[in-house]
PDB file of C-alpha atoms and ligand atoms in Angstrom:
ATOM      1  CA  MET T  13     -14.048 -17.707   2.698  1.00 81.00           C
ATOM      2  CA  SER T  14     -11.451 -18.586   0.669  1.00 91.00           C
ATOM      3  CA  PHE T  15      -8.460 -16.724  -0.777  1.00 93.00           C
ATOM      4  CA  ASP T  16      -8.840 -18.047  -4.116  1.00 93.00           C
ATOM      5  CA  ASP T  17     -12.281 -16.862  -4.121  1.00 91.00           C
ATOM      6  CA  VAL T  18     -11.521 -14.048  -2.854  1.00 91.00           C
ATOM      7  CA  TRP T  19      -9.065 -13.077  -5.233  1.00 94.00           C
ATOM      8  CA  LEU T  20     -12.369 -14.155  -7.725  1.00 92.00           C
ATOM      9  CA  LYS T  21     -14.321 -11.014  -7.185  1.00 90.00           C
ATOM     10  CA  VAL T  22     -10.676  -8.670  -7.644  1.00 95.00           C
ATOM     11  CA  ALA T  23      -8.818  -9.970 -10.779  1.00 92.00           C
ATOM     12  CA  GLU T  24     -10.554  -8.098 -13.466  1.00 94.00           C
ATOM     13  CA  ILE T  25     -10.869  -4.804 -11.084  1.00 97.00           C
ATOM     14  CA  PRO T  26      -7.851  -2.371 -12.500  1.00 96.00           C
ATOM     15  CA  GLY T  27      -5.276  -1.442 -10.399  1.00 94.00           C
ATOM     16  CA  TRP T  28      -0.965  -2.381  -8.867  1.00 93.00           C
ATOM     17  CA  LEU T  29      -2.107  -5.030  -6.706  1.00 96.00           C
ATOM     18  CA  THR T  30      -0.383  -8.254  -7.229  1.00 96.00           C
ATOM     19  CA  GLN T  31      -1.844 -11.922  -6.484  1.00 96.00           C
ATOM     20  CA  GLY T  32       0.995 -12.662  -3.822  1.00 97.00           C
ATOM     21  CA  GLN T  33       0.388  -8.843  -2.456  1.00 98.00           C
ATOM     22  CA  ALA T  34      -3.680  -9.032  -2.462  1.00 98.00           C
ATOM     23  CA  ARG T  35      -3.057 -12.665  -0.120  1.00 97.00           C
ATOM     24  CA  VAL T  36      -1.284 -11.227   1.811  1.00 98.00           C
ATOM     25  CA  LEU T  37      -4.026  -8.077   2.533  1.00 98.00           C
ATOM     26  CA  ALA T  38      -6.022 -11.221   2.998  1.00 97.00           C
ATOM     27  CA  ALA T  39      -4.296 -12.513   5.185  1.00 97.00           C
ATOM     28  CA  ALA T  40      -3.670  -9.522   7.580  1.00 98.00           C
ATOM     29  CA  ALA T  41      -7.792  -8.460   6.964  1.00 97.00           C
ATOM     30  CA  ALA T  42      -8.453 -11.911   8.605  1.00 96.00           C
ATOM     31  CA  ARG T  43      -6.715 -11.311  11.069  1.00 96.00           C
ATOM     32  CA  ALA T  44      -9.053  -7.939  12.311  1.00 97.00           C
ATOM     33  CA  ALA T  45     -11.474  -9.388  14.931  1.00 96.00           C
ATOM     34  CA  ALA T  46     -14.708  -8.436  15.553  1.00 96.00           C
ATOM     35  CA  GLY T  47     -15.012  -4.389  16.684  1.00 97.00           C
ATOM     36  CA  ASP T  48     -11.123  -3.514  15.159  1.00 98.00           C
ATOM     37  CA  THR T  49     -11.463  -1.093  12.051  1.00 98.00           C
ATOM     38  CA  ILE T  50      -8.824  -1.231   9.324  1.00 98.00           C
ATOM     39  CA  VAL T  51      -7.984   1.569   6.995  1.00 98.00           C
ATOM     40  CA  GLU T  52      -7.223   1.338   4.158  1.00 98.00           C
ATOM     41  CA  ILE T  53      -5.203   5.102   2.047  1.00 98.00           C
ATOM     42  CA  GLY T  54      -5.609   5.396  -2.407  1.00 98.00           C
ATOM     43  CA  SER T  55      -8.517   2.845  -3.124  1.00 98.00           C
ATOM     44  CA  PHE T  56      -8.491   3.721  -6.886  1.00 98.00           C
ATOM     45  CA  ARG T  57     -11.435   1.279  -8.192  1.00 98.00           C
ATOM     46  CA  GLY T  58     -11.796  -0.342  -5.385  1.00 98.00           C
ATOM     47  CA  ARG T  59      -9.128  -3.583  -5.975  1.00 98.00           C
ATOM     48  CA  SER T  60      -7.552  -3.550  -2.742  1.00 98.00           C
ATOM     49  CA  THR T  61     -10.169  -2.307  -0.923  1.00 98.00           C
ATOM     50  CA  VAL T  62     -13.025  -5.618  -1.716  1.00 98.00           C
ATOM     51  CA  VAL T  63      -9.901  -7.590  -0.587  1.00 98.00           C
ATOM     52  CA  LEU T  64      -9.795  -6.086   2.002  1.00 98.00           C
ATOM     53  CA  ALA T  65     -13.989  -5.921   2.698  1.00 97.00           C
ATOM     54  CA  THR T  66     -13.986  -9.625   1.875  1.00 96.00           C
ATOM     55  CA  ALA T  67     -11.588 -10.959   3.557  1.00 95.00           C
ATOM     56  CA  ALA T  68     -12.068  -8.513   6.772  1.00 96.00           C
ATOM     57  CA  ALA T  69     -14.483 -10.941   9.607  1.00 95.00           C
ATOM     58  CA  ILE T  70     -17.796  -9.177  10.121  1.00 94.00           C
ATOM     59  CA  GLY T  71     -17.999  -6.440  11.974  1.00 96.00           C
ATOM     60  CA  ALA T  72     -14.835  -5.437  11.640  1.00 97.00           C
ATOM     61  CA  GLN T  73     -15.204  -2.001   9.952  1.00 97.00           C
ATOM     62  CA  VAL T  74     -13.336  -1.664   6.469  1.00 98.00           C
ATOM     63  CA  VAL T  75     -13.469   2.657   5.835  1.00 98.00           C
ATOM     64  CA  ALA T  76     -11.506   3.057   2.474  1.00 98.00           C
ATOM     65  CA  ILE T  77     -10.348   7.148   3.026  1.00 98.00           C
ATOM     66  CA  GLU T  78      -9.548   7.690  -1.345  1.00 98.00           C
ATOM     67  CA  PRO T  79     -10.527  11.982  -2.909  1.00 97.00           C
ATOM     68  CA  HIS T  80     -10.889  10.583  -5.887  1.00 98.00           C
ATOM     69  CA  ALA T  81      -9.246  14.021  -6.872  1.00 96.00           C
ATOM     70  CA  GLY T  82      -6.930  13.380 -10.144  1.00 93.00           C
ATOM     71  CA  ASN T  83      -3.300  13.587  -8.331  1.00 94.00           C
ATOM     72  CA  ASP T  84      -1.362  10.308  -7.334  1.00 93.00           C
ATOM     73  CA  ARG T  85      -3.214   8.300  -9.442  1.00 94.00           C
ATOM     74  CA  GLY T  86      -1.250   6.097 -10.765  1.00 89.00           C
ATOM     75  CA  PRO T  87       3.082   5.950 -12.110  1.00 86.00           C
ATOM     76  CA  GLY T  88       3.851   9.723 -13.519  1.00 84.00           C
ATOM     77  CA  GLU T  89       0.229  10.555 -12.860  1.00 90.00           C
ATOM     78  CA  ILE T  90       1.329  13.466 -10.402  1.00 92.00           C
ATOM     79  CA  HIS T  91      -0.960  16.162 -11.407  1.00 91.00           C
ATOM     80  CA  GLY T  92      -3.828  16.525 -13.850  1.00 90.00           C
ATOM     81  CA  TYR T  93      -6.833  13.833 -13.196  1.00 90.00           C
ATOM     82  CA  ALA T  94     -10.079  15.422 -12.265  1.00 91.00           C
ATOM     83  CA  ASP T  95     -11.719  13.427 -15.534  1.00 91.00           C
ATOM     84  CA  ALA T  96     -10.063  10.395 -15.322  1.00 92.00           C
ATOM     85  CA  ALA T  97     -10.914  10.048 -10.853  1.00 93.00           C
ATOM     86  CA  ALA T  98     -14.207  11.385 -11.345  1.00 93.00           C
ATOM     87  CA  THR T  99     -14.151   8.100 -13.684  1.00 96.00           C
ATOM     88  CA  ASP T 100     -12.974   6.389 -11.071  1.00 97.00           C
ATOM     89  CA  HIS T 101     -15.152   7.188  -8.003  1.00 98.00           C
ATOM     90  CA  ASP T 102     -18.007   5.454 -10.085  1.00 98.00           C
ATOM     91  CA  ALA T 103     -15.273   2.158 -10.633  1.00 98.00           C
ATOM     92  CA  PHE T 104     -15.366   2.103  -7.080  1.00 98.00           C
ATOM     93  CA  LEU T 105     -18.763   1.856  -5.706  1.00 98.00           C
ATOM     94  CA  ALA T 106     -20.130  -0.469  -9.394  1.00 98.00           C
ATOM     95  CA  ASN T 107     -16.370  -2.685  -8.002  1.00 97.00           C
ATOM     96  CA  LEU T 108     -17.557  -2.645  -3.933  1.00 98.00           C
ATOM     97  CA  SER T 109     -21.114  -3.216  -5.328  1.00 97.00           C
ATOM     98  CA  ALA T 110     -20.439  -5.687  -7.966  1.00 96.00           C
ATOM     99  CA  ALA T 111     -18.382  -7.546  -4.775  1.00 96.00           C
ATOM    100  CA  GLY T 112     -21.409  -7.706  -2.282  1.00 96.00           C
ATOM    101  CA  VAL T 113     -18.974  -5.235  -0.350  1.00 96.00           C
ATOM    102  CA  ALA T 114     -20.950  -2.254  -1.087  1.00 97.00           C
ATOM    103  CA  ASP T 115     -21.995  -2.112   3.278  1.00 97.00           C
ATOM    104  CA  ARG T 116     -19.244  -3.226   5.192  1.00 97.00           C
ATOM    105  CA  VAL T 117     -17.030  -0.286   3.891  1.00 98.00           C
ATOM    106  CA  ARG T 118     -17.124   2.880   4.888  1.00 98.00           C
ATOM    107  CA  HIS T 119     -15.613   5.189   2.351  1.00 98.00           C
ATOM    108  CA  VAL T 120     -14.112   7.945   2.999  1.00 98.00           C
ATOM    109  CA  ARG T 121     -14.179  11.059   0.526  1.00 98.00           C
ATOM    110  CA  ALA T 122     -10.546  13.066   1.662  1.00 98.00           C
ATOM    111  CA  TYR T 123      -6.926  13.169   1.581  1.00 98.00           C
ATOM    112  CA  SER T 124      -5.228  11.634   4.310  1.00 98.00           C
ATOM    113  CA  ASP T 125      -4.178  13.993   6.343  1.00 98.00           C
ATOM    114  CA  ARG T 126      -7.128  15.795   6.524  1.00 98.00           C
ATOM    115  CA  ALA T 127      -9.466  12.118   8.230  1.00 98.00           C
ATOM    116  CA  HIS T 128      -7.854  11.933  10.856  1.00 98.00           C
ATOM    117  CA  GLY T 129     -11.057  13.206  12.587  1.00 98.00           C
ATOM    118  CA  ASP T 130     -13.757  10.692  10.302  1.00 98.00           C
ATOM    119  CA  VAL T 131     -11.869   7.479  12.303  1.00 98.00           C
ATOM    120  CA  VAL T 132     -11.779   6.680  16.021  1.00 96.00           C
ATOM    121  CA  GLY T 133     -10.397   4.742  17.660  1.00 97.00           C
ATOM    122  CA  GLU T 134      -6.949   2.649  17.438  1.00 98.00           C
ATOM    123  CA  ILE T 135      -5.943   0.913  13.655  1.00 98.00           C
ATOM    124  CA  ALA T 136      -5.005  -3.002  13.663  1.00 98.00           C
ATOM    125  CA  VAL T 137      -4.811  -3.351  10.130  1.00 98.00           C
ATOM    126  CA  LEU T 138      -3.546  -0.036   8.159  1.00 98.00           C
ATOM    127  CA  TYR T 139      -3.111   0.068   4.096  1.00 98.00           C
ATOM    128  CA  ILE T 140      -1.111   2.752   3.201  1.00 98.00           C
ATOM    129  CA  ASP T 141      -1.633   2.892  -1.061  1.00 98.00           C
ATOM    130  CA  GLY T 142      -2.179   6.936  -1.622  1.00 98.00           C
ATOM    131  CA  ALA T 143       0.038   9.600  -3.017  1.00 97.00           C
ATOM    132  CA  HIS T 144       3.691   8.552  -3.112  1.00 97.00           C
ATOM    133  CA  ARG T 145       5.349  11.598  -2.758  1.00 97.00           C
ATOM    134  CA  TYR T 146       7.589  11.898   0.366  1.00 98.00           C
ATOM    135  CA  GLY T 147       5.893  14.755   1.705  1.00 98.00           C
ATOM    136  CA  PRO T 148       2.466  12.072   2.091  1.00 98.00           C
ATOM    137  CA  ALA T 149       4.208   9.715   2.419  1.00 98.00           C
ATOM    138  CA  ARG T 150       6.467  10.516   5.622  1.00 98.00           C
ATOM    139  CA  ALA T 151       2.549  11.842   6.458  1.00 98.00           C
ATOM    140  CA  ASP T 152       0.655   8.917   6.521  1.00 98.00           C
ATOM    141  CA  ILE T 153       3.586   6.177   8.155  1.00 98.00           C
ATOM    142  CA  ARG T 154       4.030   9.266  10.803  1.00 98.00           C
ATOM    143  CA  ASP T 155       0.373  10.166  11.513  1.00 98.00           C
ATOM    144  CA  TRP T 156      -1.725   6.686  10.771  1.00 98.00           C
ATOM    145  CA  GLY T 157       1.052   4.897  12.292  1.00 98.00           C
ATOM    146  CA  LYS T 158       0.428   6.254  15.483  1.00 98.00           C
ATOM    147  CA  ARG T 159      -3.209   5.179  15.320  1.00 98.00           C
ATOM    148  CA  VAL T 160      -2.374   2.026  14.722  1.00 98.00           C
ATOM    149  CA  SER T 161      -2.977  -0.702  17.771  1.00 98.00           C
ATOM    150  CA  PRO T 162      -0.266  -2.740  19.803  1.00 97.00           C
ATOM    151  CA  ASN T 163       0.189  -6.385  17.261  1.00 97.00           C
ATOM    152  CA  GLY T 164      -1.197  -4.640  15.103  1.00 98.00           C
ATOM    153  CA  THR T 165      -0.197  -4.927  10.737  1.00 98.00           C
ATOM    154  CA  LEU T 166       1.270  -1.871   9.034  1.00 98.00           C
ATOM    155  CA  LEU T 167       1.516  -2.525   5.447  1.00 98.00           C
ATOM    156  CA  ILE T 168       2.677  -0.228   2.040  1.00 98.00           C
ATOM    157  CA  HIS T 169       2.114  -0.482  -1.166  1.00 98.00           C
ATOM    158  CA  ASP T 170       5.114   0.833  -3.102  1.00 97.00           C
ATOM    159  CA  SER T 171       7.978   0.207  -1.060  1.00 98.00           C
ATOM    160  CA  PHE T 172      11.699  -0.843  -1.816  1.00 97.00           C
ATOM    161  CA  SER T 173      10.046   0.097  -5.742  1.00 96.00           C
ATOM    162  CA  SER T 174       9.523   4.469  -5.299  1.00 96.00           C
ATOM    163  CA  VAL T 175      11.152   7.359  -4.076  1.00 96.00           C
ATOM    164  CA  GLY T 176       8.984   8.581  -2.328  1.00 97.00           C
ATOM    165  CA  VAL T 177       8.354   6.325  -0.071  1.00 98.00           C
ATOM    166  CA  THR T 178      11.333   4.217  -0.015  1.00 98.00           C
ATOM    167  CA  LEU T 179      12.824   7.453   1.602  1.00 98.00           C
ATOM    168  CA  ALA T 180      10.143   7.969   3.993  1.00 98.00           C
ATOM    169  CA  ILE T 181      10.222   4.393   5.569  1.00 98.00           C
ATOM    170  CA  MET T 182      14.184   4.869   5.883  1.00 98.00           C
ATOM    171  CA  ARG T 183      12.796   8.468   7.910  1.00 98.00           C
ATOM    172  CA  GLU T 184       9.785   6.909  10.574  1.00 98.00           C
ATOM    173  CA  LEU T 185      10.700   3.236  10.292  1.00 98.00           C
ATOM    174  CA  ALA T 186      13.930   2.445   9.673  1.00 96.00           C
ATOM    175  CA  PHE T 187      15.690   2.452  12.774  1.00 93.00           C
ATOM    176  CA  GLY T 188      12.392   3.102  15.002  1.00 95.00           C
ATOM    177  CA  CYS T 189      11.282   1.821  17.936  1.00 93.00           C
ATOM    178  CA  ARG T 190       8.079   0.675  17.266  1.00 96.00           C
ATOM    179  CA  PHE T 191       7.738  -1.904  13.980  1.00 98.00           C
ATOM    180  CA  ARG T 192       8.315  -5.002  12.553  1.00 98.00           C
ATOM    181  CA  TYR T 193       9.840  -5.541   9.529  1.00 98.00           C
ATOM    182  CA  VAL T 194       7.726  -8.888   8.184  1.00 98.00           C
ATOM    183  CA  GLY T 195       8.619  -9.348   4.626  1.00 98.00           C
ATOM    184  CA  ARG T 196       7.382  -8.319   1.857  1.00 98.00           C
ATOM    185  CA  SER T 197       6.029  -9.496  -1.107  1.00 98.00           C
ATOM    186  CA  ARG T 198       7.704  -7.549  -4.157  1.00 97.00           C
ATOM    187  CA  SER T 199       6.676  -3.730  -3.130  1.00 97.00           C
ATOM    188  CA  LEU T 200       4.207  -4.322  -0.167  1.00 98.00           C
ATOM    189  CA  ALA T 201       6.585  -4.321   2.861  1.00 98.00           C
ATOM    190  CA  GLU T 202       4.448  -5.848   5.759  1.00 98.00           C
ATOM    191  CA  TYR T 203       5.267  -4.196   9.402  1.00 98.00           C
ATOM    192  CA  ARG T 204       3.606  -5.375  12.727  1.00 98.00           C
ATOM    193  CA  ALA T 205       3.846  -3.165  16.054  1.00 98.00           C
ATOM    194  CA  ASP T 206       5.212  -5.512  18.082  1.00 97.00           C
ATOM    195  CA  LEU T 207       9.219  -4.071  18.237  1.00 95.00           C
ATOM    196  CA  ASP T 208      11.081  -4.530  21.636  1.00 83.00           C
ATOM    197  CA  GLY T 209      13.040  -1.189  20.995  1.00 77.00           C
ATOM    198  CA  SER T 210      15.951  -3.058  22.569  1.00 90.00           C
ATOM    199  CA  PRO T 211      18.938  -1.896  20.380  1.00 93.00           C
ATOM    200  CA  THR T 212      20.484  -4.934  19.162  1.00 93.00           C
ATOM    201  CA  ARG T 213      16.232  -5.803  17.858  1.00 94.00           C
ATOM    202  CA  ARG T 214      16.300  -2.087  16.420  1.00 95.00           C
ATOM    203  CA  LEU T 215      19.785  -2.466  14.901  1.00 96.00           C
ATOM    204  CA  ARG T 216      18.738  -6.031  13.019  1.00 96.00           C
ATOM    205  CA  ASN T 217      15.489  -4.711  11.989  1.00 97.00           C
ATOM    206  CA  GLY T 218      16.506  -1.615  10.633  1.00 97.00           C
ATOM    207  CA  GLY T 219      18.982  -4.497   8.655  1.00 97.00           C
ATOM    208  CA  ARG T 220      16.930  -6.440   7.203  1.00 98.00           C
ATOM    209  CA  GLN T 221      15.155  -3.383   5.662  1.00 98.00           C
ATOM    210  CA  LEU T 222      18.077  -1.408   4.704  1.00 98.00           C
ATOM    211  CA  LEU T 223      18.820  -5.350   2.376  1.00 98.00           C
ATOM    212  CA  GLN T 224      15.863  -4.322   0.056  1.00 98.00           C
ATOM    213  CA  LEU T 225      17.509  -0.853  -1.184  1.00 97.00           C
ATOM    214  CA  PRO T 226      19.583  -3.690  -3.625  1.00 96.00           C
ATOM    215  CA  TRP T 227      16.163  -4.440  -5.081  1.00 95.00           C
ATOM    216  CA  PHE T 228      15.069  -0.824  -4.942  1.00 97.00           C
ATOM    217  CA  ILE T 229      18.408   0.351  -7.209  1.00 95.00           C
ATOM    218  CA  LYS T 230      17.235  -2.058  -9.510  1.00 92.00           C
ATOM    219  CA  ASN T 231      13.673  -1.246  -9.554  1.00 93.00           C
ATOM    220  CA  LEU T 232      14.952   2.792 -10.094  1.00 93.00           C
ATOM    221  CA  LEU T 233      16.891   1.177 -12.928  1.00 90.00           C
ATOM    222  CA  VAL T 234      13.795  -0.346 -14.222  1.00 88.00           C
ATOM    223  CA  LYS T 235      11.915   2.072 -14.291  1.00 90.00           C
ATOM    224  CA  VAL T 236      14.369   4.853 -16.080  1.00 89.00           C
ATOM    225  CA  LEU T 237      14.853   2.424 -18.534  1.00 85.00           C
ATOM    226  CA  LEU T 238      11.053   2.276 -19.175  1.00 85.00           C
ATOM    227  CA  THR T 239      10.863   5.136 -19.352  1.00 86.00           C
ATOM    228  CA  LEU T 240      13.252   5.614 -21.895  1.00 86.00           C
ATOM    229  CA  LYS T 241      11.531   3.485 -23.729  1.00 81.00           C
ATOM    230  CA  VAL T 242      14.753   0.421 -23.797  1.00 82.00           C
ATOM    231  CA  ASP T 243      12.472  -2.719 -23.419  1.00 77.00           C
ATOM    232  CA  THR T 244      14.709  -5.154 -24.633  1.00 82.00           C
ATOM    233  CA  LEU T 245      17.635  -3.955 -22.116  1.00 76.00           C
ATOM    234  CA  VAL T 246      14.570  -3.963 -19.496  1.00 74.00           C
ATOM    235  CA  ARG T 247      14.183  -7.838 -20.236  1.00 79.00           C
ATOM    236  CA  LYS T 248      17.669  -8.440 -19.558  1.00 79.00           C
ATOM    237  CA  VAL T 249      17.769  -7.118 -16.143  1.00 74.00           C
ATOM    238  CA  THR T 250      14.999  -8.706 -14.860  1.00 74.00           C
ATOM    239  CA  GLY T 251      15.015 -11.272 -16.916  1.00 79.00           C
ATOM    240  CA  ARG T 252      10.779 -10.882 -17.689  1.00 77.00           C
ATOM    241  CA  GLU T 253       8.962  -8.915 -19.895  1.00 78.00           C
ATOM    242  CA  PRO T 254       8.784  -5.460 -19.030  1.00 73.00           C
ATOM    243  CA  GLU T 255       6.442  -3.791 -16.400  1.00 80.00           C
ATOM    244  CA  TRP T 256       6.550  -1.507 -13.904  1.00 84.00           C
ATOM    245  CA  PRO T 257       7.410  -2.822 -11.300  1.00 87.00           C
ATOM    246  CA  TYR T 258       5.572  -2.700  -8.275  1.00 91.00           C
TER     247      TYR T 258
HETATM  248  C1  SAM Q 314      -1.622   3.523  -6.096  1.00 65.57           C
HETATM  249  S1  SAM Q 314      -4.152   3.998  -6.110  1.00 65.57           S
HETATM  250  C2  SAM Q 314      -3.852   3.203  -5.199  1.00 65.57           C
HETATM  251  C3  SAM Q 314      -4.125   1.997  -6.139  1.00 65.57           C
HETATM  252  C4  SAM Q 314      -5.332   0.197  -5.133  1.00 65.57           C
HETATM  253  N1  SAM Q 314      -4.555   0.658  -3.194  1.00 65.57           N
HETATM  254  C5  SAM Q 314      -5.324  -0.817  -5.418  1.00 65.57           C
HETATM  255  O1  SAM Q 314      -5.354  -1.792  -5.465  1.00 65.57           O
HETATM  256  O2  SAM Q 314      -5.917  -0.196  -6.482  1.00 65.57           O
HETATM  257  C6  SAM Q 314      -3.373   5.779  -5.135  1.00 65.57           C
HETATM  258  C7  SAM Q 314      -4.512   6.032  -5.345  1.00 65.57           C
HETATM  259  O3  SAM Q 314      -4.386   7.195  -4.134  1.00 65.57           O
HETATM  260  C8  SAM Q 314      -5.596   8.310  -4.291  1.00 65.57           C
HETATM  261  N2  SAM Q 314      -4.363   9.191  -3.237  1.00 65.57           N
HETATM  262  C9  SAM Q 314      -4.028  10.332  -4.217  1.00 65.57           C
HETATM  263  N3  SAM Q 314      -3.508  11.883  -3.189  1.00 65.57           N
HETATM  264  C10 SAM Q 314      -4.124  10.699  -2.103  1.00 65.57           C
HETATM  265  C11 SAM Q 314      -4.307  10.950  -0.914  1.00 65.57           C
HETATM  266  N4  SAM Q 314      -3.104  12.156   0.507  1.00 65.57           N
HETATM  267  N5  SAM Q 314      -4.768  10.819  -0.028  1.00 65.57           N
HETATM  268  C12 SAM Q 314      -5.849   9.206   0.046  1.00 65.57           C
HETATM  269  N6  SAM Q 314      -5.536   8.966  -1.755  1.00 65.57           N
HETATM  270  C13 SAM Q 314      -4.399   9.356  -2.712  1.00 65.57           C
HETATM  271  C14 SAM Q 314      -5.331   8.188  -5.417  1.00 65.57           C
HETATM  272  O4  SAM Q 314      -6.546   9.494  -5.226  1.00 65.57           O
HETATM  273  C15 SAM Q 314      -5.159   7.138  -6.069  1.00 65.57           C
HETATM  274  O5  SAM Q 314      -6.521   6.416  -6.467  1.00 65.57           O
END
């Protein structure tokens, strides 16, 4: 299936995944072979889940870890969204069915830190887009990241955009010895578990991630201005119509 066909299936599903980011996810999922496992943390209504499941080879397993519990739902939606999350759960199942991928996705309705036992073996592609606060974001990168197979792919949404996710990346990945920073599509950062851990390579890898910090600062500024509802200033800073950066 071409990427345009994949995008047609998800364009109407609400979520925070751009077309460019969907392309990166689809390419990563397409690299997984039959028998491989793809894990998504944080599915919301299924926009990214459908991309992964549609692009994956027949026989690759897609596991969606999503509690639909009403916390860390979207920008600024940290606690108290249980009613909305119940609707998200129904919409998630309906969207997977409508896209024809319901039988290709195993939904684990649990918080990511309690779901390790639900996934057996190594992970070929790990996509993290769950709770964006520092603690859980760091735990996802550290504990689930360990399970990514050699040469496997780690994708993180809201990197160099959300404070919690960015600090977690700096702590766990920036100068680590395992994940090579490949690049990003807006806030979707891609890493490959193939870093040769020599000090020079690690330094260069860390430097490439530090270079994303000016973009991070710009995103923070935009978020502050949007929160203060200073739309004209946002237009000046970004040169675009104001929208929450992701
Ligand atoms: C930004 S949304 C995910 C968007 C989705 N990837 C998409 O493309 O539309 C974040 C999701 O993470 C879920 N979530 C919150 N805490 C979580 C946790 N500890 N483990 C897994 N998912 C979590 C929320 O229920 C919410 O649906």
